[in-house]
Structure formats: structure tokens, C-alpha cells
XYZ file of C-alpha atoms in Angstrom:
246
model
C -21.587 20.236 -0.697
C -17.834 20.444 -0.227
C -15.408 19.270 -2.869
C -13.038 16.396 -2.257
C -9.462 16.261 -3.496
C -7.779 12.901 -3.422
C -4.585 13.187 -1.364
C -1.248 12.408 -2.942
C 0.069 8.906 -2.457
C 2.113 8.202 0.665
C 3.904 5.344 -1.059
C 7.601 5.491 -1.927
C 8.382 2.570 -4.208
C 11.902 3.765 -5.044
C 13.638 2.370 -1.944
C 14.985 -1.219 -1.738
C 12.190 -1.946 0.750
C 9.176 0.117 -0.450
C 7.710 2.257 2.315
C 4.544 4.090 3.282
C 4.561 7.352 5.229
C 2.315 7.110 8.283
C 0.358 10.059 9.633
C 2.974 10.265 12.396
C 5.538 11.210 9.748
C 7.501 7.959 10.091
C 7.961 5.580 7.182
C 6.890 1.935 7.357
C 8.030 -0.846 4.978
C 4.860 -1.998 3.230
C 5.526 -5.749 3.505
C 5.988 -7.277 6.950
C 7.151 -10.675 8.147
C 4.641 -12.077 10.653
C 5.502 -14.304 13.617
C 2.074 -15.592 14.693
C 2.036 -19.336 15.495
C 5.781 -19.614 14.906
C 6.992 -22.677 16.799
C 9.723 -22.464 19.468
C 13.104 -23.246 17.969
C 11.884 -22.211 14.531
C 10.916 -18.558 14.871
C 14.463 -17.306 15.564
C 16.058 -18.894 12.496
C 13.002 -17.893 10.433
C 13.381 -14.227 11.424
C 17.094 -14.319 10.578
C 16.381 -15.807 7.153
C 13.606 -13.262 6.574
C 16.023 -10.412 7.267
C 18.611 -11.994 4.954
C 15.903 -12.223 2.277
C 15.229 -8.491 2.550
C 12.377 -8.130 5.035
C 12.755 -4.971 7.105
C 9.367 -4.909 8.859
C 8.739 -7.511 11.570
C 5.228 -7.936 12.986
C 5.379 -9.217 16.575
C 3.091 -9.558 19.597
C 3.591 -10.386 23.259
C 0.812 -12.994 23.272
C 2.577 -14.963 20.512
C 4.950 -16.118 23.247
C 8.118 -15.882 21.154
C 9.540 -12.421 21.901
C 12.616 -13.730 23.754
C 13.642 -16.045 20.926
C 13.130 -13.251 18.410
C 15.221 -11.021 20.655
C 18.093 -13.510 20.427
C 17.723 -13.544 16.640
C 17.828 -9.740 16.497
C 20.915 -9.705 18.701
C 22.599 -12.106 16.284
C 21.834 -10.098 13.135
C 22.967 -6.888 14.840
C 26.212 -8.469 16.047
C 26.906 -9.977 12.635
C 26.319 -6.620 10.951
C 23.512 -7.870 8.723
C 21.402 -4.846 9.685
C 21.374 -2.046 12.237
C 18.451 -1.345 14.536
C 17.500 1.710 12.506
C 17.251 -0.454 9.388
C 14.344 -2.398 10.870
C 10.733 -1.443 11.528
C 9.471 -3.382 14.551
C 5.758 -3.626 15.333
C 4.662 -4.820 18.780
C 1.213 -5.306 20.305
C -0.431 -4.699 23.675
C -2.431 -7.741 24.790
C -6.007 -7.698 26.103
C -5.040 -8.442 29.712
C -2.624 -5.494 29.798
C -5.109 -2.672 29.080
C -5.088 -1.114 32.560
C -3.553 2.363 32.418
C -0.765 1.598 34.890
C 0.019 -1.702 33.111
C 0.395 -0.331 29.570
C 3.909 1.139 30.050
C 4.996 -1.951 31.992
C 3.748 -4.262 29.241
C 5.546 -2.247 26.582
C 8.760 -2.217 28.610
C 8.460 -5.966 29.201
C 8.187 -6.670 25.473
C 11.104 -4.371 24.685
C 13.219 -6.116 27.308
C 12.344 -9.512 25.819
C 13.392 -8.259 22.386
C 16.499 -6.421 23.579
C 15.251 -3.159 22.069
C 14.926 0.429 23.279
C 11.818 1.414 21.318
C 9.044 0.197 19.040
C 8.541 1.745 15.630
C 4.848 0.890 15.945
C 2.869 -0.335 18.951
C -0.721 -1.520 18.572
C -3.675 -2.309 20.810
C -4.051 -5.945 19.739
C -7.827 -6.234 20.239
C -10.487 -3.705 21.363
C -11.340 -5.670 24.498
C -10.103 -5.334 28.065
C -9.514 -8.388 30.250
C -8.385 -8.381 33.852
C -4.629 -8.330 34.262
C -3.103 -11.753 34.881
C 0.596 -10.877 34.944
C 3.080 -9.846 32.278
C 4.560 -13.339 32.079
C 1.124 -14.974 31.931
C -1.105 -13.127 29.436
C -4.728 -14.182 29.738
C -6.141 -16.526 27.111
C -9.277 -18.593 26.753
C -11.588 -18.241 29.749
C -10.728 -14.634 30.581
C -12.543 -12.209 32.857
C -13.540 -8.847 31.413
C -11.845 -5.790 32.861
C -13.291 -2.308 33.289
C -10.712 -0.002 31.689
C -12.313 2.039 28.867
C -10.568 1.793 25.514
C -9.934 5.533 25.417
C -8.070 5.337 28.743
C -5.856 2.616 27.323
C -5.269 4.841 24.296
C -4.251 7.757 26.524
C -1.611 5.474 28.069
C -0.462 4.589 24.540
C -0.168 8.281 23.699
C 2.091 8.711 26.719
C 4.467 6.129 25.232
C 4.864 8.325 22.153
C 5.418 11.428 24.274
C 8.176 9.599 26.167
C 9.841 8.401 22.956
C 9.278 4.718 23.735
C 7.107 4.237 20.639
C 7.473 6.243 17.442
C 3.941 5.496 16.221
C 0.869 3.904 17.773
C -2.185 2.259 16.305
C -4.792 -0.442 16.734
C -5.607 -3.903 15.483
C -8.928 -5.637 14.814
C -10.947 -2.427 15.338
C -14.361 -2.344 13.608
C -15.828 0.807 12.070
C -17.708 2.221 15.064
C -14.793 1.767 17.459
C -12.480 3.410 14.926
C -14.855 6.378 14.832
C -14.907 6.562 18.633
C -11.116 6.561 18.681
C -10.340 9.093 15.958
C -12.834 11.578 17.415
C -11.281 11.391 20.889
C -7.593 10.748 20.275
C -4.984 13.431 20.884
C -2.517 11.428 18.815
C -4.305 9.879 15.864
C -3.848 6.144 15.298
C -1.276 5.558 12.596
C -2.889 2.353 11.439
C -5.516 -0.317 11.921
C -4.284 -3.880 11.391
C -7.162 -5.967 10.074
C -7.876 -9.068 8.051
C -8.968 -8.235 4.506
C -9.051 -10.381 1.401
C -11.234 -11.132 -1.593
C -13.821 -12.975 0.529
C -13.751 -10.441 3.385
C -13.421 -7.010 1.833
C -14.773 -4.735 4.599
C -15.209 -1.832 2.207
C -16.812 0.598 4.679
C -14.065 0.166 7.270
C -11.305 0.386 4.672
C -12.720 3.585 3.164
C -13.270 5.139 6.600
C -9.651 4.589 7.592
C -8.203 5.775 4.297
C -10.361 8.917 4.339
C -8.838 9.818 7.715
C -5.238 9.034 6.763
C -5.188 5.955 8.984
C -3.121 3.367 7.157
C -4.211 -0.244 6.928
C -1.978 -3.162 7.801
C -3.665 -5.982 5.942
C -3.367 -9.424 7.466
C -3.831 -12.106 4.841
C -4.246 -15.413 6.613
C -3.332 -17.741 3.770
C -4.586 -20.979 5.287
C -8.008 -19.439 5.964
C -8.249 -18.082 2.431
C -7.332 -21.500 1.031
C -10.010 -23.152 3.157
C -12.548 -20.631 1.844
C -11.526 -21.446 -1.718
C -11.808 -25.170 -1.073
C -15.252 -24.753 0.518
C -16.530 -22.620 -2.355
C -15.146 -25.007 -4.951
C -16.963 -27.916 -3.303
C -20.267 -26.019 -3.149
C -20.308 -24.284 -6.505
C -17.551 -26.067 -8.468
C -16.722 -22.911 -10.468
C -14.584 -23.858 -13.468
C -12.401 -20.735 -13.180
C -10.905 -21.574 -9.746
C -7.356 -22.897 -9.949
C -5.040 -23.793 -7.096
C -1.366 -22.895 -7.429
């Protein structure tokens, strides 16, 4: 039996925006501002206010359909001197219908153009599923047709983005345990993170421990409305006296 020594913490809580050091060597602010389901006309002002409030990590995705408006917001904060590009940590995501090897760099470039940026700090495979390409302006959704590009081939194309300096770090999102194992055992560049949903009612202990043991950081998505619905459902079924809503 081999001994195990717990690694030192990668957290730096001394900076104004506390950061975590990824396995790529780059630091990532530990709290991100998400833009999923942000309505047109609202997401730009919301991003600006988030930056004014101190957020330095923005979590974006092409399929959210709001990259161009966020790009205008970023242009405004840069022009006004609120922050510089290097002050921000920008996460982008590759959508399911853009997994083909020759499409990956085009999809990344398309998102960067929408945002008015030269690089991503972190770029993720959004879901571990390949759909047939439907165009960069029209990402597939709903009734989609499965593609045939293996996940590891998509990852190789992601690795090329790092080698070209287009992305500083790469990772995945919504990967379960077995697919994480497949990836870490085949990857030339290890995934810097796995973005997953975890909360008190969905703890995913095996997946969390697997990632942490391999120095793959976890970006935890806490979907507040879903958690509240779970609390409401449980309170109706069991009526536990200790549950309080705030």
C-alpha cells in the first residue's frame, strides 16, 4: 500500500478577488458571474454592474446566444478604464454541434470575435455529446442529430488551441466519472477543470473526489431556482421543522 500526502491548497485568499491555481499554472478567480438565460437587453448592463461590483470571472457560452451583447459590454468597460483585459478571467464553451475537429478552432474564433477578445482564459467542452454541425450562427438545439466525432478527437482539437495560444486553459463541463477517467488517461494536456452541478441534494461525492485526486479543479454550478424547488418539494413531503426560507 502506498502512502498518500494531501497536496497543499491551491487557494490564494489574499487577493481582492480570491483565486485558485489551475493545473495549467494559471490562476482563476473562485467566484464567477454566470450569463445563462440572461435576456437580451439585460445581459450587457448586468455584466457591467457585475464588474463594477468586483466580479472578475465571467462564465459564458456560445449557445447562450448573448456573446455579442456581452462583447459590447466588455468594450465599454475597457474603454471606460474600469478594468483591463488582463484583469478579467473569461470562460467560454464549445457547443455540442461544434465538436468536429475542423470546426473546433472555427467555433472558438467565432466566439472570440463576438466578444471582441483575442483569447479565452478557459475554454470548455460544454457537454460530452457530439451533434452534427448546423452552422456557427445556428447552434443545434432540441431535435438534434448525433454526430460521429469521438470525444478524444474533440479534445485533441482543444489541445491545439492551447498550443496556439488561443486558450490559456481548457477543460470540460457536465462530464460524469467514467468519461472523466477516459479523458484524463488519454489527454496530452490535462483538463484544468470540470464544471458540474453540485449542491446539498446532489453531492456527487465519487466524481468530486476523483477530480480533486487528479488535480482537476471543479467549477460548481449552483442553480438556485432548482435548489429552491427541491427545498419546496421536500418541505411539502416531509414538513421538516428545521427548514427555513430566507
